[in-house]
Amino acid sequence: MLDKTGFYYFSPTGGTKRAGEILCGGIAKDVRLTDLGQRDQAVEQPDSDLVVVAAPVFGGRIPAIAAERLRGLDGHGKKAVTLAVYGVRAYEDALLELNDVMEACGFQVTASAALVAQHSIVPEVGQGRPDKEDETEILDFAKKVLDKLEKDTKDPIKVPGSHPYKDGMSMAVSPISLPACVQCRKCAAICPVGAVQLEKDAVVTDPEKCILCMACTAACPEHARILPPPLQEGMVQKLGALKDVRRENEFFL
Ligand SMILES: Cc1cc2nc3c(=O)[nH]c(=O)nc-3n(C[C@H](O)[C@H](O)[C@H](O)COP(=O)(O)O)c2cc1C
């Protein structure tokens, strides 16, 4: 077990954070958390020899805002374990992209994983994941990471994905607020890209800025923040067949 590790994560609805915290718990006694979704907070440099970095998969890529915030890190040859966390469909170029970002910052990526979590738009897909079985696999991976660090092998790891990456998602739509909204502003406060404002007693969302991350819908205490019903229904149609699929986690060392 290491004394400490830094854990950098972008996790609008909590699945990515949960998966990463399981790993960190198996790697170090002291875990210093940095939430890349907090928009007015500077991203501090790591003070440990190893960092764990986790991002959710959006349209087969990592969210641009997460990549942008990670680019402020200075690795100086420190080691990184990277996690792409996805909702059963596919992670495509996301893990490769995350590794490229970390290497460009000067980190040496020593291990990676593509982990499955509940789908943040269609929660019936991957429901309850990461679960007990995932936890056992992730903790086993933690042991292997510690072994690799101990041996100090520099073998480069290879993860799936290709260059150029697939095009990023772009949909000029955003969640809406229902009449049950009490204007508590939690949606505006949590939005990682500052797309949500309260204007003249109405919640206004800029669809050009919104990345559909679902942080605002998850944070709404009144359950008054939803995707426009046609979009939600379209996603259920598209992904519903995956609700009985148990996709395996993948580990790269
Ligand atoms: C806008 C958006 C795009 C997504 N794209 C994918 C995808 O391409 N493949 C996939 O398997 N899951 C996809 N998901 C599901 C998320 O990757 C998954 O639910 C992840 O755990 C969300 O992380 P969070 O709980 O930390 O917010 C997407 C979710 C959102 C909100």
Short mmCIF file of C-alpha atoms and ligand atoms in Angstrom, two decimals:
data_model
loop_
_atom_site.label_atom_id
_atom_site.label_comp_id
_atom_site.label_asym_id
_atom_site.label_seq_id
_atom_site.Cartn_x
_atom_site.Cartn_y
_atom_site.Cartn_z
CA MET A 1 0.00 0.00 0.00
CA LEU A 2 1.31 3.49 -0.85
CA ASP A 3 1.15 6.28 1.72
CA LYS A 4 -0.69 8.63 -0.61
CA THR A 5 -2.07 9.16 -4.09
CA GLY A 6 -3.82 12.00 -5.86
CA PHE A 7 -7.18 11.17 -7.45
CA TYR A 8 -8.29 13.50 -10.25
CA TYR A 9 -11.79 12.83 -11.55
CA PHE A 10 -14.59 14.27 -13.62
CA SER A 11 -17.82 12.67 -12.49
CA PRO A 12 -21.07 14.55 -13.19
CA THR A 13 -23.33 11.86 -11.71
CA GLY A 14 -20.91 10.04 -9.39
CA GLY A 15 -20.25 6.71 -11.17
CA THR A 16 -16.74 7.60 -12.29
CA LYS A 17 -15.83 8.84 -8.82
CA ARG A 18 -17.19 5.68 -7.20
CA ALA A 19 -15.20 3.38 -9.51
CA GLY A 20 -12.01 5.41 -8.99
CA GLU A 21 -12.40 5.53 -5.24
CA ILE A 22 -12.58 1.73 -5.08
CA LEU A 23 -9.24 1.57 -6.89
CA CYS A 24 -7.64 4.32 -4.82
CA GLY A 25 -8.77 2.59 -1.62
CA GLY A 26 -6.74 -0.47 -2.69
CA ILE A 27 -3.68 1.57 -3.65
CA ALA A 28 -3.04 4.16 -0.95
CA LYS A 29 -3.85 4.98 2.66
CA ASP A 30 -4.33 8.66 1.99
CA VAL A 31 -6.25 9.74 -1.15
CA ARG A 32 -6.28 13.41 -2.10
CA LEU A 33 -9.33 14.15 -4.26
CA THR A 34 -9.54 16.76 -7.01
CA ASP A 35 -12.93 17.25 -8.66
CA LEU A 36 -12.25 18.46 -12.21
CA GLY A 37 -15.91 19.46 -12.49
CA GLN A 38 -15.58 22.36 -10.05
CA ARG A 39 -15.39 25.26 -12.40
CA ASP A 40 -13.94 28.05 -10.30
CA GLN A 41 -11.32 25.95 -8.59
CA ALA A 42 -7.73 25.77 -9.81
CA VAL A 43 -6.47 22.23 -10.39
CA GLU A 44 -3.58 21.71 -7.98
CA GLN A 45 -0.42 19.88 -8.95
CA PRO A 46 0.05 16.36 -7.56
CA ASP A 47 2.20 15.95 -4.46
CA SER A 48 2.43 12.15 -4.67
CA ASP A 49 4.53 9.92 -6.95
CA LEU A 50 1.41 8.29 -8.37
CA VAL A 51 -1.88 9.78 -9.54
CA VAL A 52 -5.13 8.08 -10.47
CA VAL A 53 -7.13 9.87 -13.16
CA ALA A 54 -10.70 8.99 -14.11
CA ALA A 55 -13.05 10.34 -16.76
CA PRO A 56 -16.44 9.18 -18.02
CA VAL A 57 -16.91 8.22 -21.66
CA PHE A 58 -19.08 10.61 -23.66
CA GLY A 59 -19.68 9.54 -27.26
CA GLY A 60 -16.58 7.32 -27.23
CA ARG A 61 -14.32 10.18 -26.09
CA ILE A 62 -13.47 11.85 -22.81
CA PRO A 63 -15.36 15.10 -22.14
CA ALA A 64 -13.39 18.04 -23.58
CA ILE A 65 -13.68 19.97 -20.31
CA ALA A 66 -12.00 17.12 -18.41
CA ALA A 67 -9.15 16.98 -20.93
CA GLU A 68 -8.75 20.75 -20.76
CA ARG A 69 -8.46 20.74 -16.95
CA LEU A 70 -6.04 17.81 -16.95
CA ARG A 71 -3.81 19.64 -19.43
CA GLY A 72 -2.90 22.06 -16.62
CA LEU A 73 -1.05 19.27 -14.76
CA ASP A 74 2.70 18.92 -14.84
CA GLY A 75 3.68 15.23 -14.58
CA HIS A 76 7.48 15.52 -14.39
CA GLY A 77 7.77 11.74 -14.98
CA LYS A 78 5.33 10.83 -12.18
CA LYS A 79 3.27 7.71 -12.75
CA ALA A 80 -0.41 7.67 -13.60
CA VAL A 81 -3.16 5.06 -13.57
CA THR A 82 -5.97 6.01 -15.94
CA LEU A 83 -9.61 4.95 -15.91
CA ALA A 84 -12.25 5.45 -18.59
CA VAL A 85 -15.64 4.74 -17.04
CA TYR A 86 -18.49 3.93 -19.40
CA GLY A 87 -22.12 2.93 -19.47
CA VAL A 88 -21.95 -0.52 -21.14
CA ARG A 89 -22.23 0.64 -24.79
CA ALA A 90 -18.53 1.17 -25.72
CA TYR A 91 -15.50 3.23 -24.74
CA GLU A 92 -14.00 3.50 -28.24
CA ASP A 93 -11.17 6.11 -28.22
CA ALA A 94 -11.71 7.42 -24.69
CA LEU A 95 -8.99 5.51 -22.83
CA LEU A 96 -6.44 6.15 -25.57
CA GLU A 97 -7.32 9.85 -25.51
CA LEU A 98 -6.99 10.01 -21.71
CA ASN A 99 -3.59 8.33 -21.90
CA ASP A 100 -2.46 10.72 -24.64
CA VAL A 101 -3.49 13.69 -22.50
CA MET A 102 -1.61 12.39 -19.47
CA GLU A 103 1.53 11.54 -21.46
CA ALA A 104 1.50 14.98 -23.09
CA CYS A 105 1.50 16.42 -19.53
CA GLY A 106 4.66 14.45 -18.73
CA PHE A 107 3.16 11.49 -16.83
CA GLN A 108 4.19 7.89 -17.41
CA VAL A 109 0.97 5.88 -17.72
CA THR A 110 1.71 2.67 -15.84
CA ALA A 111 -1.73 0.99 -15.91
CA SER A 112 -5.19 1.66 -17.33
CA ALA A 113 -8.68 0.27 -17.09
CA ALA A 114 -12.02 0.61 -18.85
CA LEU A 115 -14.59 0.20 -16.10
CA VAL A 116 -18.35 -0.15 -16.35
CA ALA A 117 -20.78 2.06 -14.43
CA GLN A 118 -24.50 2.73 -14.58
CA HIS A 119 -25.46 4.71 -17.67
CA SER A 120 -26.13 8.28 -16.56
CA ILE A 121 -28.84 8.87 -19.19
CA VAL A 122 -30.48 5.43 -19.19
CA PRO A 123 -29.94 4.09 -15.64
CA GLU A 124 -31.47 0.69 -16.44
CA VAL A 125 -28.30 0.08 -18.46
CA GLY A 126 -25.50 -1.07 -16.16
CA GLN A 127 -27.81 -0.51 -13.20
CA GLY A 128 -26.05 -0.59 -9.84
CA ARG A 129 -22.55 -0.84 -11.32
CA PRO A 130 -19.88 -0.76 -10.12
CA ASP A 131 -21.21 -3.59 -7.90
CA LYS A 132 -19.58 -6.14 -5.55
CA GLU A 133 -18.18 -8.19 -8.43
CA ASP A 134 -16.67 -5.06 -9.98
CA GLU A 135 -15.22 -4.08 -6.62
CA THR A 136 -13.43 -7.43 -6.30
CA GLU A 137 -11.98 -7.08 -9.82
CA ILE A 138 -10.91 -3.48 -9.26
CA LEU A 139 -9.20 -4.34 -5.95
CA ASP A 140 -7.39 -7.21 -7.64
CA PHE A 141 -6.21 -4.73 -10.28
CA ALA A 142 -5.03 -2.41 -7.46
CA LYS A 143 -2.78 -5.22 -6.17
CA LYS A 144 -1.33 -5.74 -9.65
CA VAL A 145 -0.68 -2.00 -9.97
CA LEU A 146 1.20 -2.02 -6.65
CA ASP A 147 3.24 -5.04 -7.83
CA LYS A 148 4.13 -3.26 -11.05
CA LEU A 149 5.17 -0.13 -9.14
CA GLU A 150 7.29 -2.25 -6.80
CA LYS A 151 9.10 -3.88 -9.73
CA ASP A 152 9.41 -0.47 -11.38
CA THR A 153 9.00 -1.96 -14.86
CA LYS A 154 8.74 0.64 -17.58
CA ASP A 155 6.86 -1.53 -20.10
CA PRO A 156 4.61 0.79 -22.07
CA ILE A 157 0.97 -0.26 -22.02
CA LYS A 158 -1.25 -0.48 -25.06
CA VAL A 159 -4.95 0.31 -24.89
CA PRO A 160 -7.67 0.04 -27.56
CA GLY A 161 -8.61 3.08 -29.62
CA SER A 162 -7.26 4.74 -32.74
CA HIS A 163 -5.92 7.99 -34.14
CA PRO A 164 -7.49 10.21 -35.31
CA TYR A 165 -10.11 9.85 -32.58
CA LYS A 166 -13.75 9.62 -33.56
CA ASP A 167 -15.50 13.02 -33.73
CA GLY A 168 -16.66 14.40 -30.41
CA MET A 169 -20.36 14.57 -29.56
CA SER A 170 -22.12 17.75 -30.49
CA MET A 171 -25.83 18.13 -29.80
CA ALA A 172 -27.24 21.61 -29.28
CA VAL A 173 -29.78 20.44 -26.72
CA SER A 174 -29.87 20.65 -22.94
CA PRO A 175 -31.93 19.50 -19.97
CA ILE A 176 -35.09 21.45 -19.13
CA SER A 177 -36.63 22.51 -15.81
CA LEU A 178 -40.16 21.43 -14.97
CA PRO A 179 -42.72 23.61 -13.13
CA ALA A 180 -41.79 21.76 -9.91
CA CYS A 181 -38.47 23.72 -9.97
CA VAL A 182 -38.10 25.81 -6.79
CA GLN A 183 -35.16 27.83 -8.19
CA CYS A 184 -32.72 26.64 -5.56
CA ARG A 185 -29.87 27.21 -8.05
CA LYS A 186 -28.23 23.83 -7.35
CA CYS A 187 -28.29 23.09 -11.10
CA ALA A 188 -26.50 26.37 -11.87
CA ALA A 189 -23.93 25.81 -9.12
CA ILE A 190 -23.04 22.26 -10.17
CA CYS A 191 -22.85 22.78 -13.95
CA PRO A 192 -19.17 22.14 -14.84
CA VAL A 193 -19.29 24.43 -17.88
CA GLY A 194 -21.41 27.31 -16.54
CA ALA A 195 -24.27 26.66 -18.97
CA VAL A 196 -27.09 27.14 -16.45
CA GLN A 197 -28.20 30.56 -15.13
CA LEU A 198 -31.17 31.83 -13.18
CA GLU A 199 -32.62 34.76 -15.12
CA LYS A 200 -35.78 36.62 -14.16
CA ASP A 201 -37.05 33.74 -12.00
CA ALA A 202 -36.46 31.17 -14.74
CA VAL A 203 -33.69 28.63 -15.21
CA VAL A 204 -32.05 29.31 -18.56
CA THR A 205 -29.61 26.83 -20.12
CA ASP A 206 -27.26 27.63 -22.98
CA PRO A 207 -27.51 24.59 -25.30
CA GLU A 208 -24.28 25.57 -27.03
CA LYS A 209 -22.33 25.33 -23.78
CA CYS A 210 -24.20 22.36 -22.28
CA ILE A 211 -22.34 19.05 -22.62
CA LEU A 212 -25.36 16.95 -21.51
CA CYS A 213 -23.33 15.57 -18.62
CA MET A 214 -26.45 15.15 -16.43
CA ALA A 215 -24.86 16.76 -13.35
CA CYS A 216 -27.80 19.17 -13.05
CA THR A 217 -30.44 16.47 -13.37
CA ALA A 218 -28.70 14.35 -10.72
CA ALA A 219 -28.31 17.34 -8.38
CA CYS A 220 -31.92 18.58 -8.54
CA PRO A 221 -33.56 17.86 -5.16
CA GLU A 222 -37.05 18.26 -6.69
CA HIS A 223 -36.39 15.87 -9.63
CA ALA A 224 -37.47 18.83 -11.74
CA ARG A 225 -34.56 18.75 -14.17
CA ILE A 226 -34.89 16.26 -17.03
CA LEU A 227 -33.77 15.72 -20.60
CA PRO A 228 -36.38 16.84 -23.14
CA PRO A 229 -38.71 13.79 -23.34
CA PRO A 230 -38.13 13.08 -27.08
CA LEU A 231 -34.37 12.96 -26.48
CA GLN A 232 -34.76 10.77 -23.38
CA GLU A 233 -37.09 8.40 -25.25
CA GLY A 234 -34.66 8.26 -28.18
CA MET A 235 -31.83 7.29 -25.82
CA VAL A 236 -33.97 4.59 -24.18
CA GLN A 237 -34.77 3.22 -27.65
CA LYS A 238 -31.12 3.28 -28.67
CA LEU A 239 -29.66 1.77 -25.50
CA GLY A 240 -32.53 -0.25 -24.01
CA ALA A 241 -31.28 -3.52 -25.53
CA LEU A 242 -28.12 -3.19 -23.40
CA LYS A 243 -29.96 -3.43 -20.12
CA ASP A 244 -29.40 -7.19 -19.86
CA VAL A 245 -25.79 -7.04 -21.02
CA ARG A 246 -23.06 -7.50 -18.42
CA ARG A 247 -20.04 -5.89 -20.06
CA GLU A 248 -16.72 -6.91 -18.50
CA ASN A 249 -14.21 -4.46 -17.07
CA GLU A 250 -10.92 -4.43 -18.96
CA PHE A 251 -7.49 -3.97 -17.38
CA PHE A 252 -4.21 -3.03 -19.02
CA LEU A 253 -0.84 -3.37 -17.25
C1 LIG B 1 -23.50 12.72 -22.87
C2 LIG B 1 -23.20 11.30 -22.51
C3 LIG B 1 -22.57 10.47 -23.43
C4 LIG B 1 -22.30 9.14 -23.12
N1 LIG B 1 -21.66 8.35 -24.03
C5 LIG B 1 -21.37 7.07 -23.73
C6 LIG B 1 -20.69 6.22 -24.67
O1 LIG B 1 -20.28 6.64 -25.74
N2 LIG B 1 -20.51 4.91 -24.34
C7 LIG B 1 -20.95 4.40 -23.15
O2 LIG B 1 -20.81 3.19 -22.95
N3 LIG B 1 -21.52 5.19 -22.21
C8 LIG B 1 -21.75 6.51 -22.46
N4 LIG B 1 -22.32 7.32 -21.52
C9 LIG B 1 -22.54 6.79 -20.16
C10 LIG B 1 -21.43 7.26 -19.21
O3 LIG B 1 -20.17 7.05 -19.76
C11 LIG B 1 -21.50 6.53 -17.86
O4 LIG B 1 -22.79 6.53 -17.36
C12 LIG B 1 -20.54 7.14 -16.85
O5 LIG B 1 -20.47 6.27 -15.74
C13 LIG B 1 -21.01 8.50 -16.37
O6 LIG B 1 -20.11 8.94 -15.39
P1 LIG B 1 -20.57 9.72 -14.09
O7 LIG B 1 -21.55 8.83 -13.34
O8 LIG B 1 -19.30 9.92 -13.34
O9 LIG B 1 -21.24 10.98 -14.53
C14 LIG B 1 -22.62 8.64 -21.83
C15 LIG B 1 -23.26 9.49 -20.89
C16 LIG B 1 -23.54 10.80 -21.23
C17 LIG B 1 -24.18 11.68 -20.20
#
